[in-house]
Amino acid sequence: MNTRKTIVDFRAMKQAGEKIAMLTAYDAGMAGFFASCGVDMLLVGDSVGMVVLGYDSTVPVTMAEMLHHAAAVRRGAPAAFVVGDLPFGSYQSGARDAIVNGTRFLKEAGCDAVKLEGGLEVCATVRAMVTAGIPVMGHIGLTPQTANQLGGYKVQGRDLESARRLLREARSLEEAGAFGMVLECVPEQLAALITEQIGIPTIGIGAGPSCDGQVLVSHDLLGMFEKFVPKFVKAYANLAPQIREGVSAYLADVRQGQFPGEEHSFVSEIDLAQLLTEESNELVK
Ligand code: KIV
């Protein structure tokens, strides 16, 4: 049986130059597949809102939805390190709500850690959560929950001022006690600099190859989300056409009476004619 990795292992992986492979998961079945492939960390991302629940952004996702999916992932991958994503509105109001909601991920869904978005404005909250015993992962650069404030889904840290701010945010999150952080949509050279300047692992998504690890939305990696595909995505499989092909073949078979075949049916071992005779005798009485 695999033993579950810990935040100490992830720091050791950074120090040893061993890359951390993280992936999003939203249900037990997929989580089981990913765990059996040896994924280092599973993220129950609030991207569930877009790739599973059909929202236009991650903003509408609720705590109830996140806990539902996180608990399923834990059931499907008991030996995996699972990070639950705090949804928009569950931590921005301050440390108290963040501790209450972070604790729910650990107690009700069995997560090992939580992730939240933001830089300097969330550091006091991160510190309070870590003091309360909740392992926290940061998320800076493009933060989808507040993409409107950033002027859309854009690369961050392109100019000197915003690059300086991102480096300061990374250092402050480490200082606040975060055990790692996602860097999303950051120029690769800046991500390399941040990675080199801090002692905790950076997990990149659209942040180049020098991060300590990488994360992708599993639906993107598997070619199952067609609404848009960001530049940083590499699709390792193209399942959407295969799903359509399989479902179309099923529909055609059902409509033409080709499914189910004999091999999918059960044979009765009783005399059904007798059943009808018995029934008509009952009616006569
Ligand atoms: O919600 C999510 O899937 C994420 C990743 C993009 C890092 O936050």
CSV table of C-alpha atoms and ligand atoms in Angstrom, one decimal:
chain,number,residue,atom,x,y,z
A,1,MET,CA,0.0,0.0,0.0
A,2,ASN,CA,1.2,3.5,-0.8
A,3,THR,CA,1.9,5.7,2.2
A,4,ARG,CA,0.5,9.2,2.1
A,5,LYS,CA,3.1,11.9,1.5
A,6,THR,CA,3.3,14.8,3.9
A,7,ILE,CA,4.2,18.5,3.7
A,8,VAL,CA,7.7,17.5,5.1
A,9,ASP,CA,8.1,15.2,2.1
A,10,PHE,CA,7.2,18.0,-0.3
A,11,ARG,CA,9.8,20.3,1.2
A,12,ALA,CA,12.4,17.4,1.0
A,13,MET,CA,11.5,16.9,-2.7
A,14,LYS,CA,12.2,20.6,-3.4
A,15,GLN,CA,15.5,20.3,-1.6
A,16,ALA,CA,16.4,17.2,-3.6
A,17,GLY,CA,15.3,18.8,-6.9
A,18,GLU,CA,12.7,16.1,-7.3
A,19,LYS,CA,9.6,17.5,-9.2
A,20,ILE,CA,6.2,17.3,-7.6
A,21,ALA,CA,3.4,16.2,-9.9
A,22,MET,CA,-0.1,17.5,-8.9
A,23,LEU,CA,-3.4,17.1,-10.6
A,24,THR,CA,-6.9,18.2,-10.0
A,25,ALA,CA,-9.6,15.6,-9.2
A,26,TYR,CA,-13.3,16.0,-8.4
A,27,ASP,CA,-14.7,12.5,-8.0
A,28,ALA,CA,-13.8,9.1,-6.5
A,29,GLY,CA,-13.3,7.2,-9.7
A,30,MET,CA,-10.9,9.7,-11.3
A,31,ALA,CA,-9.0,10.2,-8.0
A,32,GLY,CA,-8.5,6.4,-7.8
A,33,PHE,CA,-7.1,6.4,-11.4
A,34,PHE,CA,-4.7,9.3,-10.6
A,35,ALA,CA,-3.6,7.8,-7.3
A,36,SER,CA,-2.9,4.4,-9.0
A,37,CYS,CA,-0.6,6.3,-11.4
A,38,GLY,CA,1.4,7.6,-8.5
A,39,VAL,CA,0.3,11.3,-8.5
A,40,ASP,CA,2.1,13.2,-5.6
A,41,MET,CA,-0.8,15.5,-4.6
A,42,LEU,CA,-4.4,15.8,-5.7
A,43,LEU,CA,-6.1,19.2,-5.7
A,44,VAL,CA,-9.9,19.3,-5.4
A,45,GLY,CA,-9.9,22.7,-7.2
A,46,ASP,CA,-12.7,25.1,-7.4
A,47,SER,CA,-12.2,24.6,-11.1
A,48,VAL,CA,-14.8,21.9,-10.4
A,49,GLY,CA,-17.3,24.8,-10.9
A,50,MET,CA,-16.3,25.2,-14.6
A,51,VAL,CA,-15.3,21.7,-15.7
A,52,VAL,CA,-17.9,19.7,-13.8
A,53,LEU,CA,-20.7,21.9,-12.6
A,54,GLY,CA,-21.1,24.1,-15.7
A,55,TYR,CA,-20.6,27.6,-14.1
A,56,ASP,CA,-18.9,30.3,-16.2
A,57,SER,CA,-16.3,31.0,-13.5
A,58,THR,CA,-15.2,29.7,-10.1
A,59,VAL,CA,-17.0,32.5,-8.2
A,60,PRO,CA,-20.4,30.7,-7.7
A,61,VAL,CA,-18.8,27.5,-6.2
A,62,THR,CA,-20.0,27.0,-2.6
A,63,MET,CA,-18.5,25.3,0.5
A,64,ALA,CA,-21.2,22.5,0.2
A,65,GLU,CA,-20.2,21.8,-3.3
A,66,MET,CA,-16.5,21.7,-2.5
A,67,LEU,CA,-16.9,19.4,0.5
A,68,HIS,CA,-19.1,17.1,-1.5
A,69,HIS,CA,-16.4,16.7,-4.2
A,70,ALA,CA,-13.5,16.7,-1.7
A,71,ALA,CA,-15.0,13.8,0.3
A,72,ALA,CA,-15.5,11.8,-2.9
A,73,VAL,CA,-11.9,12.3,-3.9
A,74,ARG,CA,-10.7,11.2,-0.4
A,75,ARG,CA,-12.9,8.0,-0.7
A,76,GLY,CA,-11.4,7.2,-4.1
A,77,ALA,CA,-7.8,7.9,-3.1
A,78,PRO,CA,-7.3,7.0,0.6
A,79,ALA,CA,-3.5,7.1,0.3
A,80,ALA,CA,-3.2,10.4,-1.6
A,81,PHE,CA,-2.3,13.8,-0.2
A,82,VAL,CA,-5.4,15.8,-0.9
A,83,VAL,CA,-5.7,19.6,-1.0
A,84,GLY,CA,-9.2,21.2,-0.8
A,85,ASP,CA,-9.6,24.6,-2.5
A,86,LEU,CA,-11.4,27.2,-0.3
A,87,PRO,CA,-14.1,28.7,-2.6
A,88,PHE,CA,-14.7,32.4,-3.1
A,89,GLY,CA,-16.3,34.0,0.0
A,90,SER,CA,-15.2,31.3,2.4
A,91,TYR,CA,-12.1,33.0,3.7
A,92,GLN,CA,-12.0,36.6,2.4
A,93,SER,CA,-14.0,37.9,5.4
A,94,GLY,CA,-11.1,37.0,7.8
A,95,ALA,CA,-9.3,34.5,9.8
A,96,ARG,CA,-12.3,33.2,11.8
A,97,ASP,CA,-14.3,32.1,8.7
A,98,ALA,CA,-11.1,30.8,7.1
A,99,ILE,CA,-10.4,28.6,10.2
A,100,VAL,CA,-14.0,27.4,10.4
A,101,ASN,CA,-14.1,26.5,6.7
A,102,GLY,CA,-10.6,25.2,6.5
A,103,THR,CA,-11.4,22.9,9.5
A,104,ARG,CA,-14.4,21.6,7.6
A,105,PHE,CA,-12.2,20.4,4.7
A,106,LEU,CA,-10.0,18.5,7.2
A,107,LYS,CA,-12.8,17.1,9.4
A,108,GLU,CA,-15.7,16.5,7.0
A,109,ALA,CA,-13.9,15.7,3.8
A,110,GLY,CA,-10.7,14.2,5.1
A,111,CYS,CA,-8.4,16.6,3.2
A,112,ASP,CA,-4.7,17.0,4.3
A,113,ALA,CA,-4.5,20.7,3.5
A,114,VAL,CA,-6.4,23.6,2.0
A,115,LYS,CA,-5.5,26.2,-0.7
A,116,LEU,CA,-6.5,29.8,-0.9
A,117,GLU,CA,-5.9,32.5,-3.4
A,118,GLY,CA,-4.2,35.9,-2.7
A,119,GLY,CA,-1.1,37.7,-1.7
A,120,LEU,CA,-0.3,40.2,1.1
A,121,GLU,CA,-4.0,40.6,1.9
A,122,VAL,CA,-4.4,36.9,3.0
A,123,CYS,CA,-1.1,36.5,4.9
A,124,ALA,CA,-2.6,37.3,8.3
A,125,THR,CA,-5.3,34.7,7.6
A,126,VAL,CA,-2.8,32.1,6.5
A,127,ARG,CA,-0.8,32.7,9.7
A,128,ALA,CA,-4.0,32.3,11.9
A,129,MET,CA,-5.0,29.1,10.0
A,130,VAL,CA,-1.5,27.5,10.3
A,131,THR,CA,-1.5,28.4,14.0
A,132,ALA,CA,-4.9,26.7,14.3
A,133,GLY,CA,-3.3,23.5,12.8
A,134,ILE,CA,-4.5,23.8,9.2
A,135,PRO,CA,-1.8,23.2,6.5
A,136,VAL,CA,-2.2,25.9,3.9
A,137,MET,CA,-1.1,26.2,0.3
A,138,GLY,CA,-1.0,29.7,-1.2
A,139,HIS,CA,-2.0,30.7,-4.8
A,140,ILE,CA,-0.6,33.8,-6.4
A,141,GLY,CA,-0.2,35.3,-9.9
A,142,LEU,CA,-3.4,34.8,-11.8
A,143,THR,CA,-6.0,34.2,-9.1
A,144,PRO,CA,-9.2,33.1,-11.0
A,145,GLN,CA,-11.6,34.0,-8.1
A,146,THR,CA,-10.6,37.7,-8.5
A,147,ALA,CA,-9.8,37.7,-12.2
A,148,ASN,CA,-12.1,40.6,-12.8
A,149,GLN,CA,-10.0,42.8,-10.5
A,150,LEU,CA,-6.9,41.7,-12.5
A,151,GLY,CA,-8.6,42.7,-15.8
A,152,GLY,CA,-9.3,39.2,-16.9
A,153,TYR,CA,-7.4,35.9,-17.2
A,154,LYS,CA,-4.0,37.5,-17.9
A,155,VAL,CA,-0.4,36.7,-17.3
A,156,GLN,CA,0.8,38.4,-14.1
A,157,GLY,CA,4.1,39.9,-13.2
A,158,ARG,CA,5.1,41.2,-16.6
A,159,ASP,CA,6.3,44.6,-15.4
A,160,LEU,CA,8.9,45.4,-12.8
A,161,GLU,CA,6.3,46.7,-10.2
A,162,SER,CA,4.0,43.6,-10.4
A,163,ALA,CA,7.0,41.3,-10.5
A,164,ARG,CA,8.3,42.9,-7.3
A,165,ARG,CA,4.9,42.5,-5.7
A,166,LEU,CA,4.7,38.8,-6.6
A,167,LEU,CA,8.1,38.1,-5.1
A,168,ARG,CA,7.1,40.0,-2.0
A,169,GLU,CA,3.9,38.0,-1.8
A,170,ALA,CA,5.7,34.7,-2.2
A,171,ARG,CA,8.1,35.6,0.6
A,172,SER,CA,5.3,36.8,2.9
A,173,LEU,CA,3.2,33.6,2.3
A,174,GLU,CA,6.2,31.5,3.3
A,175,GLU,CA,6.8,33.7,6.3
A,176,ALA,CA,3.1,33.3,7.2
A,177,GLY,CA,3.5,29.5,7.3
A,178,ALA,CA,2.2,28.3,4.0
A,179,PHE,CA,3.8,24.9,3.1
A,180,GLY,CA,3.8,25.6,-0.6
A,181,MET,CA,2.2,27.8,-3.3
A,182,VAL,CA,0.7,27.7,-6.7
A,183,LEU,CA,2.1,30.2,-9.2
A,184,GLU,CA,-0.4,30.7,-12.0
A,185,CYS,CA,0.3,32.4,-15.3
A,186,VAL,CA,3.6,34.0,-14.4
A,187,PRO,CA,6.5,34.5,-16.8
A,188,GLU,CA,8.9,31.5,-16.5
A,189,GLN,CA,11.9,33.6,-15.5
A,190,LEU,CA,10.0,35.3,-12.6
A,191,ALA,CA,8.7,31.9,-11.5
A,192,ALA,CA,12.2,30.6,-11.5
A,193,LEU,CA,13.4,33.5,-9.4
A,194,ILE,CA,10.6,33.1,-6.9
A,195,THR,CA,11.2,29.3,-6.7
A,196,GLU,CA,14.9,29.9,-6.0
A,197,GLN,CA,14.2,32.7,-3.4
A,198,ILE,CA,11.8,30.7,-1.2
A,199,GLY,CA,12.3,27.5,0.8
A,200,ILE,CA,8.8,26.0,0.2
A,201,PRO,CA,7.7,24.3,-3.0
A,202,THR,CA,6.2,26.3,-5.9
A,203,ILE,CA,3.7,24.4,-8.0
A,204,GLY,CA,3.4,26.0,-11.5
A,205,ILE,CA,0.5,26.3,-13.9
A,206,GLY,CA,1.5,28.4,-16.8
A,207,ALA,CA,4.7,29.3,-14.9
A,208,GLY,CA,7.4,27.5,-16.8
A,209,PRO,CA,9.6,24.5,-16.1
A,210,SER,CA,11.6,25.8,-13.1
A,211,CYS,CA,8.8,25.5,-10.5
A,212,ASP,CA,9.3,22.7,-8.0
A,213,GLY,CA,6.2,21.0,-9.3
A,214,GLN,CA,3.4,21.3,-11.8
A,215,VAL,CA,-0.4,21.2,-11.7
A,216,LEU,CA,-2.9,20.9,-14.5
A,217,VAL,CA,-6.7,20.7,-14.5
A,218,SER,CA,-7.3,17.0,-15.2
A,219,HIS,CA,-10.1,17.7,-17.7
A,220,ASP,CA,-7.6,19.8,-19.7
A,221,LEU,CA,-4.8,17.2,-19.5
A,222,LEU,CA,-7.3,14.5,-20.7
A,223,GLY,CA,-8.9,16.6,-23.5
A,224,MET,CA,-12.3,16.6,-21.9
A,225,PHE,CA,-13.0,20.4,-21.6
A,226,GLU,CA,-13.6,22.1,-24.9
A,227,LYS,CA,-14.9,25.5,-23.9
A,228,PHE,CA,-11.4,27.0,-24.0
A,229,VAL,CA,-7.9,25.7,-23.8
A,230,PRO,CA,-5.3,28.0,-22.2
A,231,LYS,CA,-1.9,28.2,-23.8
A,232,PHE,CA,-0.2,26.5,-20.9
A,233,VAL,CA,-2.2,23.3,-21.2
A,234,LYS,CA,-0.7,20.2,-22.7
A,235,ALA,CA,-3.4,17.6,-23.5
A,236,TYR,CA,-1.9,14.2,-23.0
A,237,ALA,CA,-5.1,12.5,-24.2
A,238,ASN,CA,-8.1,13.6,-26.3
A,239,LEU,CA,-11.0,11.9,-24.7
A,240,ALA,CA,-13.8,14.2,-25.9
A,241,PRO,CA,-14.1,12.6,-29.4
A,242,GLN,CA,-13.8,9.2,-27.9
A,243,ILE,CA,-16.6,9.9,-25.5
A,244,ARG,CA,-18.8,11.1,-28.4
A,245,GLU,CA,-17.9,8.1,-30.5
A,246,GLY,CA,-18.7,5.7,-27.7
A,247,VAL,CA,-22.0,7.4,-26.8
A,248,SER,CA,-23.1,7.7,-30.5
A,249,ALA,CA,-22.4,4.0,-31.1
A,250,TYR,CA,-24.5,3.1,-28.0
A,251,LEU,CA,-27.4,5.3,-29.2
A,252,ALA,CA,-27.3,3.8,-32.7
A,253,ASP,CA,-27.2,0.2,-31.2
A,254,VAL,CA,-30.2,0.9,-28.9
A,255,ARG,CA,-32.2,2.5,-31.7
A,256,GLN,CA,-31.5,-0.4,-34.1
A,257,GLY,CA,-32.2,-3.1,-31.5
A,258,GLN,CA,-28.5,-4.2,-31.5
A,259,PHE,CA,-28.0,-3.7,-27.8
A,260,PRO,CA,-28.3,-5.6,-25.5
A,261,GLY,CA,-27.1,-8.7,-27.3
A,262,GLU,CA,-27.4,-12.2,-26.0
A,263,GLU,CA,-24.1,-11.9,-24.1
A,264,HIS,CA,-25.5,-9.0,-22.1
A,265,SER,CA,-28.8,-10.7,-21.2
A,266,PHE,CA,-29.9,-13.1,-18.5
A,267,VAL,CA,-31.6,-16.4,-19.2
A,268,SER,CA,-34.7,-17.5,-17.3
A,269,GLU,CA,-34.7,-21.0,-15.9
A,270,ILE,CA,-38.4,-21.1,-15.0
A,271,ASP,CA,-41.4,-22.0,-17.1
A,272,LEU,CA,-42.9,-18.6,-17.9
A,273,ALA,CA,-45.9,-20.2,-19.6
A,274,GLN,CA,-46.8,-21.7,-16.2
A,275,LEU,CA,-46.6,-18.3,-14.7
A,276,LEU,CA,-49.3,-17.0,-17.1
A,277,THR,CA,-51.5,-20.1,-16.5
A,278,GLU,CA,-51.3,-19.5,-12.7
A,279,GLU,CA,-52.2,-15.9,-13.2
A,280,SER,CA,-55.3,-16.6,-15.3
A,281,ASN,CA,-56.4,-19.3,-12.8
A,282,GLU,CA,-56.2,-16.6,-10.1
A,283,LEU,CA,-58.4,-14.3,-12.1
A,284,VAL,CA,-61.1,-17.0,-12.6
A,285,LYS,CA,-61.3,-17.5,-8.8
B,1,KIV,O1,-9.1,25.3,-9.0
B,1,KIV,C1,-8.0,24.8,-9.6
B,1,KIV,O2,-8.1,23.9,-10.3
B,1,KIV,C2,-6.8,25.5,-9.3
B,1,KIV,C3,-5.6,25.2,-10.2
B,1,KIV,C4,-5.8,25.8,-11.5
B,1,KIV,C5,-4.3,25.5,-9.5
B,1,KIV,O3,-6.7,26.4,-8.5
